[in-house]
Amino acid sequence: MKTYKIALIKGDGIGPEIIDEAVKVLDAVASCSDFDFSYEEALMGGCAYDMTGDPLPQETINISLNSDAVLFGAIGGTKWDNLPREKRPESGLLRFRKELGVYANLRPAVVYDELVNASSLKPEIVRGVDLMVVRELIGGIYFGEPKGRDENKGWNTMVYTRPEIERIAHQAFKIAMTRSKRVCSIDKANVLDVSQLWRDIVTEVAKEYPEVELSHMYVDNAAMQLIRDPKQFDVMLTGNIFGDILSDEASMLSGSIGLLPSASVGAKIGVYEPIHGSAPDIAGQGIANPIATIASASMMLRYALGEIDAADKIDAAIKRALSEGYRTKDLAQFDAKEVCSTSEMGSIIANYAAKCKH
Ligand code: IPM
Ligand code: MG
């Protein structure tokens, strides 16, 4: 029997609660498969800072590099907001992504039919939405030098190099080849030189994928188009900050930010995490939606471990829980048959996933 080594980084806020549910579901699919999981927990974020003085201890990197994949919860919280920037939980996460080299962040936004009424947009606008934000994750303005601040001035630099743009563009085109073969590249080339370079290089790379239709869109227009007519998009290729913003926006098409998973890939070890944050305001209350994390575990099975059947089972189990009317509080506003807690939702999905058929 094959045993996959999974590094678990629960993090802060609701992180531990949602990771526990994902583990429950992973163990459930393992129970009817020919593989198993062994988990090793590692610290990151505010909890790591509290225990070690560093939001990203070296041991966490070592454990992660020594695993088959990393399943990550969420980090951050107001408690650590006033620390010097390099001690803040978010800096730990950015450094982690950089150290692992996971430059491509895949953020699918799918609207479940069962939830068309949960979106703040009209059902006919969101029904059938199925798009993928491909976000560059370890470059751009979150990492560019120089950066800094003094009393009266703060500065960051948005910088992209040719190889950075080429490799993320290749990822986007390859993914588009497995979908409906359309890439919309997002930039602000009407103002930013770095964006004009982005646009030129993406256009060059596109020549290697003649079957894929490439379009370009300014980020402000894209923010508007996502709400006006989201179904026009298939793959949205973005730099780091634009993808951060647009993926949060895209999540609301689906009804809740608690639904969207992500995969950070491009290196030996991938990181699988919900796109949402640590939600300290609801931590410990048992009301967080674990679906984004469970769906991230499914992406891990699919992309990192090649266990497609098991991933399909989890995806089917999530759909079934929703179609039976189970809703966590974030989704319960409109049509809940039953409002359930974080752990009830995890158990329901785990039970369905363990039925061994989909
Ligand atoms: C995300 C988050 C992070 C980011 C933060 C917590 C650093 O917003 O994964 O989208 O900006 O990448
Ligand atoms: Mg974000």
Tab-separated table of C-alpha atoms and ligand atoms in Angstrom:
chain	number	residue	atom	x	y	z
A	1	MET	CA	0.000	0.000	0.000
A	2	LYS	CA	1.276	3.410	-0.960
A	3	THR	CA	1.553	6.015	1.796
A	4	TYR	CA	1.597	9.666	0.809
A	5	LYS	CA	3.399	12.073	3.114
A	6	ILE	CA	1.384	15.225	3.578
A	7	ALA	CA	2.718	18.292	5.366
A	8	LEU	CA	-0.148	19.938	7.227
A	9	ILE	CA	0.128	23.620	7.963
A	10	LYS	CA	-2.952	24.591	9.899
A	11	GLY	CA	-1.949	28.173	10.679
A	12	ASP	CA	-4.109	30.693	12.508
A	13	GLY	CA	-7.754	31.604	12.998
A	14	ILE	CA	-10.067	29.105	11.329
A	15	GLY	CA	-7.044	27.308	9.794
A	16	PRO	CA	-6.995	24.389	12.255
A	17	GLU	CA	-10.771	23.817	12.028
A	18	ILE	CA	-10.892	23.654	8.253
A	19	ILE	CA	-7.755	21.514	7.914
A	20	ASP	CA	-9.207	18.995	10.364
A	21	GLU	CA	-12.224	18.589	8.092
A	22	ALA	CA	-10.068	18.168	4.998
A	23	VAL	CA	-8.087	15.464	6.799
A	24	LYS	CA	-11.339	13.744	7.742
A	25	VAL	CA	-12.328	13.659	4.073
A	26	LEU	CA	-8.880	12.519	2.901
A	27	ASP	CA	-8.934	9.659	5.392
A	28	ALA	CA	-12.419	8.739	4.239
A	29	VAL	CA	-11.362	8.384	0.594
A	30	ALA	CA	-8.194	6.579	1.651
A	31	SER	CA	-10.318	4.041	3.537
A	32	CYS	CA	-11.715	2.801	0.244
A	33	SER	CA	-8.574	3.170	-1.889
A	34	ASP	CA	-5.241	1.442	-2.161
A	35	PHE	CA	-3.311	4.281	-0.585
A	36	ASP	CA	-2.928	5.912	2.752
A	37	PHE	CA	-1.751	9.205	4.199
A	38	SER	CA	0.764	10.068	6.860
A	39	TYR	CA	0.598	13.618	8.110
A	40	GLU	CA	3.246	15.799	9.618
A	41	GLU	CA	2.209	19.102	11.125
A	42	ALA	CA	4.315	22.214	10.685
A	43	LEU	CA	3.946	25.735	12.032
A	44	MET	CA	3.455	28.889	10.061
A	45	GLY	CA	2.037	32.337	10.643
A	46	GLY	CA	1.137	33.979	13.919
A	47	CYS	CA	1.197	30.718	15.851
A	48	ALA	CA	4.714	30.043	14.572
A	49	TYR	CA	5.790	33.535	15.550
A	50	ASP	CA	4.341	33.092	19.036
A	51	MET	CA	6.173	29.815	19.544
A	52	THR	CA	9.471	30.458	17.796
A	53	GLY	CA	9.742	34.194	17.067
A	54	ASP	CA	9.644	33.454	13.326
A	55	PRO	CA	6.462	33.216	11.191
A	56	LEU	CA	8.224	30.656	8.989
A	57	PRO	CA	10.574	28.401	10.948
A	58	GLN	CA	13.171	26.534	8.897
A	59	GLU	CA	11.708	23.263	10.159
A	60	THR	CA	8.463	24.038	8.320
A	61	ILE	CA	10.344	24.379	5.056
A	62	ASN	CA	12.215	21.145	5.741
A	63	ILE	CA	9.060	19.193	6.560
A	64	SER	CA	7.362	20.564	3.449
A	65	LEU	CA	10.265	19.733	1.144
A	66	ASN	CA	10.289	16.261	2.596
A	67	SER	CA	6.625	15.633	1.805
A	68	ASP	CA	4.640	14.709	-1.300
A	69	ALA	CA	2.457	17.813	-0.960
A	70	VAL	CA	1.527	20.570	1.448
A	71	LEU	CA	-2.023	21.151	2.641
A	72	PHE	CA	-2.332	24.621	4.041
A	73	GLY	CA	-5.089	26.312	6.072
A	74	ALA	CA	-4.806	30.045	6.610
A	75	ILE	CA	-2.606	32.501	8.475
A	76	GLY	CA	-2.816	35.950	10.005
A	77	GLY	CA	-4.886	37.905	12.483
A	78	THR	CA	-5.182	41.336	14.039
A	79	LYS	CA	-3.079	40.164	16.974
A	80	TRP	CA	0.038	40.251	14.789
A	81	ASP	CA	-0.810	43.322	12.692
A	82	ASN	CA	1.605	45.628	14.454
A	83	LEU	CA	4.697	43.465	14.205
A	84	PRO	CA	7.550	44.571	11.958
A	85	ARG	CA	6.695	43.490	8.415
A	86	GLU	CA	9.156	40.561	8.250
A	87	LYS	CA	7.690	39.047	11.421
A	88	ARG	CA	4.112	39.235	10.230
A	89	PRO	CA	2.301	35.996	9.358
A	90	GLU	CA	1.779	37.122	5.741
A	91	SER	CA	5.538	37.524	5.280
A	92	GLY	CA	5.952	33.924	6.368
A	93	LEU	CA	3.512	32.777	3.687
A	94	LEU	CA	5.121	34.853	0.939
A	95	ARG	CA	8.586	33.595	1.897
A	96	PHE	CA	7.255	30.033	1.990
A	97	ARG	CA	5.861	30.240	-1.547
A	98	LYS	CA	9.122	31.757	-2.742
A	99	GLU	CA	11.334	29.165	-1.017
A	100	LEU	CA	9.307	26.329	-2.510
A	101	GLY	CA	9.265	28.056	-5.902
A	102	VAL	CA	5.524	27.621	-6.484
A	103	TYR	CA	5.154	30.349	-9.073
A	104	ALA	CA	1.765	29.354	-10.488
A	105	ASN	CA	-1.352	29.691	-8.393
A	106	LEU	CA	-4.404	28.034	-9.920
A	107	ARG	CA	-7.694	29.331	-8.592
A	108	PRO	CA	-10.749	27.753	-10.168
A	109	ALA	CA	-14.046	29.562	-9.649
A	110	VAL	CA	-16.941	27.266	-10.338
A	111	VAL	CA	-20.552	28.041	-9.598
A	112	TYR	CA	-22.320	24.953	-8.305
A	113	ASP	CA	-25.816	24.710	-9.801
A	114	GLU	CA	-27.098	24.072	-6.308
A	115	LEU	CA	-25.840	27.474	-5.201
A	116	VAL	CA	-26.901	29.791	-8.002
A	117	ASN	CA	-29.223	31.452	-5.540
A	118	ALA	CA	-26.491	31.957	-2.974
A	119	SER	CA	-24.581	34.422	-5.137
A	120	SER	CA	-25.173	38.119	-4.708
A	121	LEU	CA	-25.537	38.262	-8.496
A	122	LYS	CA	-28.562	37.167	-10.503
A	123	PRO	CA	-28.788	33.409	-11.146
A	124	GLU	CA	-28.763	33.836	-14.929
A	125	ILE	CA	-25.472	35.744	-14.699
A	126	VAL	CA	-23.652	33.137	-12.616
A	127	ARG	CA	-25.205	29.812	-13.650
A	128	GLY	CA	-22.568	27.762	-15.423
A	129	VAL	CA	-19.575	29.930	-14.536
A	130	ASP	CA	-16.415	27.844	-14.700
A	131	LEU	CA	-13.243	29.866	-14.890
A	132	MET	CA	-9.672	29.517	-13.729
A	133	VAL	CA	-7.509	32.355	-12.499
A	134	VAL	CA	-3.854	31.548	-13.166
A	135	ARG	CA	-2.039	33.917	-10.849
A	136	GLU	CA	1.715	34.498	-10.861
A	137	LEU	CA	2.629	33.952	-7.222
A	138	ILE	CA	6.244	34.698	-6.420
A	139	GLY	CA	7.007	37.895	-8.310
A	140	GLY	CA	5.501	41.283	-9.043
A	141	ILE	CA	4.839	44.006	-6.538
A	142	TYR	CA	4.645	41.653	-3.533
A	143	PHE	CA	8.330	40.886	-3.951
A	144	GLY	CA	9.891	43.672	-6.033
A	145	GLU	CA	12.806	45.767	-4.827
A	146	PRO	CA	13.258	48.487	-3.811
A	147	LYS	CA	10.603	48.644	-1.173
A	148	GLY	CA	10.382	50.420	2.115
A	149	ARG	CA	8.921	53.277	4.074
A	150	ASP	CA	9.866	56.149	6.281
A	151	GLU	CA	7.743	58.664	8.153
A	152	ASN	CA	6.409	60.353	5.047
A	153	LYS	CA	6.837	57.958	2.188
A	154	GLY	CA	6.183	54.315	1.371
A	155	TRP	CA	7.237	52.499	-1.808
A	156	ASN	CA	7.016	49.133	-3.552
A	157	THR	CA	8.121	48.107	-7.006
A	158	MET	CA	6.234	46.067	-9.561
A	159	VAL	CA	8.828	44.192	-11.532
A	160	TYR	CA	8.595	41.197	-13.845
A	161	THR	CA	11.357	39.623	-15.873
A	162	ARG	CA	11.026	37.804	-19.185
A	163	PRO	CA	11.530	34.301	-17.725
A	164	GLU	CA	8.985	34.944	-14.981
A	165	ILE	CA	6.366	36.002	-17.514
A	166	GLU	CA	7.200	33.212	-19.935
A	167	ARG	CA	6.818	30.415	-17.419
A	168	ILE	CA	3.483	31.593	-16.030
A	169	ALA	CA	2.201	32.195	-19.560
A	170	HIS	CA	3.127	28.619	-20.508
A	171	GLN	CA	1.202	27.353	-17.492
A	172	ALA	CA	-1.872	29.322	-18.499
A	173	PHE	CA	-1.774	28.119	-22.105
A	174	LYS	CA	-1.232	24.510	-21.061
A	175	ILE	CA	-4.199	24.682	-18.730
A	176	ALA	CA	-6.278	26.334	-21.431
A	177	MET	CA	-5.506	23.386	-23.735
A	178	THR	CA	-7.276	21.128	-21.224
A	179	ARG	CA	-10.268	23.481	-21.006
A	180	SER	CA	-12.032	25.562	-23.612
A	181	LYS	CA	-8.819	26.956	-25.118
A	182	ARG	CA	-9.238	30.598	-24.273
A	183	VAL	CA	-6.819	32.757	-22.289
A	184	CYS	CA	-7.547	36.317	-21.257
A	185	SER	CA	-4.385	38.003	-20.012
A	186	ILE	CA	-4.956	40.776	-17.493
A	187	ASP	CA	-2.698	43.805	-17.241
A	188	LYS	CA	-2.565	47.563	-17.024
A	189	ALA	CA	-0.499	48.090	-20.157
A	190	ASN	CA	-2.078	51.486	-20.792
A	191	VAL	CA	-0.212	52.832	-17.759
A	192	LEU	CA	2.523	50.449	-16.575
A	193	ASP	CA	5.697	49.537	-18.465
A	194	VAL	CA	5.877	46.261	-16.584
A	195	SER	CA	2.417	45.453	-17.946
A	196	GLN	CA	3.396	46.300	-21.525
A	197	LEU	CA	6.287	43.854	-21.199
A	198	TRP	CA	3.835	41.312	-19.773
A	199	ARG	CA	1.478	41.791	-22.722
A	200	ASP	CA	4.270	41.547	-25.326
A	201	ILE	CA	5.729	38.373	-23.860
A	202	VAL	CA	2.367	36.673	-23.363
A	203	THR	CA	1.617	37.437	-27.020
A	204	GLU	CA	4.933	35.838	-28.030
A	205	VAL	CA	4.351	32.721	-25.936
A	206	ALA	CA	0.855	32.389	-27.418
A	207	LYS	CA	2.413	31.625	-30.819
A	208	GLU	CA	3.447	28.234	-29.425
A	209	TYR	CA	-0.210	27.444	-28.742
A	210	PRO	CA	-1.957	28.186	-32.030
A	211	GLU	CA	-5.156	26.463	-30.892
A	212	VAL	CA	-5.591	28.787	-27.947
A	213	GLU	CA	-7.371	32.072	-28.456
A	214	LEU	CA	-5.607	34.870	-26.573
A	215	SER	CA	-7.189	38.152	-25.582
A	216	HIS	CA	-5.930	40.962	-23.361
A	217	MET	CA	-7.870	43.046	-20.902
A	218	TYR	CA	-7.018	45.927	-18.605
A	219	VAL	CA	-7.442	44.966	-14.996
A	220	ASP	CA	-10.005	47.651	-14.198
A	221	ASN	CA	-12.159	46.506	-17.096
A	222	ALA	CA	-11.686	42.878	-16.032
A	223	ALA	CA	-12.948	43.688	-12.548
A	224	MET	CA	-16.080	45.115	-14.125
A	225	GLN	CA	-16.515	42.334	-16.736
A	226	LEU	CA	-16.276	39.649	-14.046
A	227	ILE	CA	-19.440	41.000	-12.496
A	228	ARG	CA	-21.167	42.001	-15.736
A	229	ASP	CA	-20.682	38.768	-17.680
A	230	PRO	CA	-18.419	36.243	-15.933
A	231	LYS	CA	-19.162	33.487	-18.441
A	232	GLN	CA	-17.041	35.217	-21.063
A	233	PHE	CA	-13.934	34.021	-19.172
A	234	ASP	CA	-12.176	30.684	-19.237
A	235	VAL	CA	-8.528	31.069	-18.150
A	236	MET	CA	-7.598	34.467	-16.700
A	237	LEU	CA	-3.836	34.944	-16.647
A	238	THR	CA	-2.689	37.538	-14.122
A	239	GLY	CA	0.278	38.904	-12.245
A	240	ASN	CA	0.464	38.532	-8.495
A	241	ILE	CA	-1.538	41.475	-7.177
A	242	PHE	CA	-4.153	41.502	-9.947
A	243	GLY	CA	-4.831	37.796	-9.407
A	244	ASP	CA	-5.073	38.274	-5.658
A	245	ILE	CA	-7.782	40.862	-6.132
A	246	LEU	CA	-9.667	39.280	-9.033
A	247	SER	CA	-9.785	35.844	-7.399
A	248	ASP	CA	-11.474	37.265	-4.319
A	249	GLU	CA	-13.933	38.962	-6.635
A	250	ALA	CA	-14.481	35.758	-8.616
A	251	SER	CA	-15.212	33.869	-5.415
A	252	MET	CA	-18.351	35.871	-4.858
A	253	LEU	CA	-19.785	34.599	-8.122
A	254	SER	CA	-19.903	31.219	-6.425
A	255	GLY	CA	-21.714	32.508	-3.380
A	256	SER	CA	-18.979	32.496	-0.754
A	257	ILE	CA	-15.259	32.923	-0.482
A	258	GLY	CA	-15.463	29.800	1.654
A	259	LEU	CA	-15.836	27.692	-1.485
A	260	LEU	CA	-12.750	28.447	-3.559
A	261	PRO	CA	-9.717	26.166	-3.476
A	262	SER	CA	-6.309	26.726	-4.965
A	263	ALA	CA	-3.217	24.882	-6.045
A	264	SER	CA	0.204	26.509	-6.038
A	265	VAL	CA	2.411	24.607	-8.433
A	266	GLY	CA	5.422	24.888	-10.693
A	267	ALA	CA	7.949	23.374	-8.269
A	268	LYS	CA	8.721	19.914	-6.929
A	269	ILE	CA	6.312	20.284	-4.018
A	270	GLY	CA	2.931	21.953	-4.451
A	271	VAL	CA	0.882	23.844	-1.883
A	272	TYR	CA	-2.862	23.343	-1.708
A	273	GLU	CA	-4.870	25.955	0.134
A	274	PRO	CA	-8.216	27.748	0.222
A	275	ILE	CA	-8.071	31.237	-1.243
A	276	HIS	CA	-9.668	32.768	1.842
A	277	GLY	CA	-7.919	34.060	4.927
A	278	SER	CA	-7.895	33.042	8.574
A	279	ALA	CA	-11.160	34.859	9.478
A	280	PRO	CA	-10.186	35.534	13.110
A	281	ASP	CA	-13.633	37.011	13.744
A	282	ILE	CA	-15.295	33.615	13.397
A	283	ALA	CA	-12.432	31.375	14.552
A	284	GLY	CA	-13.321	28.724	17.107
A	285	GLN	CA	-17.068	29.055	16.624
A	286	GLY	CA	-17.495	26.032	14.374
A	287	ILE	CA	-19.168	28.063	11.632
A	288	ALA	CA	-16.392	28.311	9.036
A	289	ASN	CA	-17.067	26.713	5.675
A	290	PRO	CA	-14.563	23.854	5.168
A	291	ILE	CA	-15.443	23.306	1.493
A	292	ALA	CA	-12.643	25.468	0.048
A	293	THR	CA	-10.101	23.431	2.000
A	294	ILE	CA	-11.717	20.098	1.186
A	295	ALA	CA	-11.740	21.097	-2.490
A	296	SER	CA	-8.059	22.049	-2.126
A	297	ALA	CA	-7.375	18.558	-0.807
A	298	SER	CA	-9.099	17.263	-3.913
A	299	MET	CA	-6.827	19.420	-6.097
A	300	MET	CA	-3.886	17.946	-4.192
A	301	LEU	CA	-5.018	14.423	-5.028
A	302	ARG	CA	-5.515	15.376	-8.652
A	303	TYR	CA	-2.411	17.466	-9.369
A	304	ALA	CA	0.212	16.310	-6.867
A	305	LEU	CA	-0.619	12.669	-6.311
A	306	GLY	CA	-2.345	11.719	-9.552
A	307	GLU	CA	-5.203	10.087	-7.612
A	308	ILE	CA	-7.868	11.255	-10.023
A	309	ASP	CA	-10.536	8.802	-8.868
A	310	ALA	CA	-10.237	9.905	-5.277
A	311	ALA	CA	-10.331	13.555	-6.316
A	312	ASP	CA	-13.479	12.897	-8.352
A	313	LYS	CA	-15.048	11.236	-5.332
A	314	ILE	CA	-14.411	14.285	-3.167
A	315	ASP	CA	-15.739	16.661	-5.796
A	316	ALA	CA	-18.858	14.539	-6.181
A	317	ALA	CA	-19.296	14.380	-2.412
A	318	ILE	CA	-19.134	18.180	-2.122
A	319	LYS	CA	-21.767	18.527	-4.836
A	320	ARG	CA	-23.963	15.952	-3.197
A	321	ALA	CA	-23.797	17.652	0.210
A	322	LEU	CA	-24.839	20.905	-1.434
A	323	SER	CA	-27.603	19.349	-3.496
A	324	GLU	CA	-29.006	17.694	-0.388
A	325	GLY	CA	-29.306	21.183	1.023
A	326	TYR	CA	-26.550	21.209	3.630
A	327	ARG	CA	-25.140	24.707	4.158
A	328	THR	CA	-22.658	26.275	6.492
A	329	LYS	CA	-23.674	29.630	7.864
A	330	ASP	CA	-22.027	31.682	5.098
A	331	LEU	CA	-24.276	29.965	2.546
A	332	ALA	CA	-27.382	29.473	4.600
A	333	GLN	CA	-29.084	32.768	3.890
A	334	PHE	CA	-31.318	31.637	1.058
A	335	ASP	CA	-32.106	27.988	0.703
A	336	ALA	CA	-30.660	25.885	3.484
A	337	LYS	CA	-32.452	22.692	4.289
A	338	GLU	CA	-30.074	22.317	7.143
A	339	VAL	CA	-27.528	24.739	8.573
A	340	CYS	CA	-24.544	22.748	9.675
A	341	SER	CA	-21.373	23.393	11.577
A	342	THR	CA	-17.859	23.156	10.175
A	343	SER	CA	-17.397	19.640	11.465
A	344	GLU	CA	-20.868	18.458	10.453
A	345	MET	CA	-20.200	19.610	6.898
A	346	GLY	CA	-16.832	17.808	6.972
A	347	SER	CA	-18.457	14.591	8.207
A	348	ILE	CA	-21.253	14.709	5.639
A	349	ILE	CA	-18.770	15.143	2.790
A	350	ALA	CA	-16.483	12.467	4.254
A	351	ASN	CA	-19.380	10.010	4.425
A	352	TYR	CA	-20.382	10.590	0.842
A	353	ALA	CA	-16.764	10.438	-0.328
A	354	ALA	CA	-16.290	7.102	1.418
A	355	LYS	CA	-19.176	5.531	-0.467
A	356	CYS	CA	-16.500	4.424	-2.931
A	357	LYS	CA	-18.609	5.232	-5.974
A	358	HIS	CA	-19.461	8.467	-7.661
B	1	IPM	C1	-4.023	34.956	-0.762
B	1	IPM	C2	-3.826	35.844	0.420
B	1	IPM	C3	-2.342	36.111	0.590
B	1	IPM	C4	-1.853	36.769	-0.689
B	1	IPM	C5	-1.948	36.933	1.824
B	1	IPM	C6	-2.459	36.296	3.105
B	1	IPM	C7	-0.479	37.164	1.912
B	1	IPM	O1	-4.555	37.017	0.274
B	1	IPM	O2	-3.492	33.841	-0.764
B	1	IPM	O3	-4.729	35.367	-1.674
B	1	IPM	O4	-1.974	37.973	-0.852
B	1	IPM	O5	-1.370	36.059	-1.553
B	2	MG	MG	-5.887	37.010	-1.355
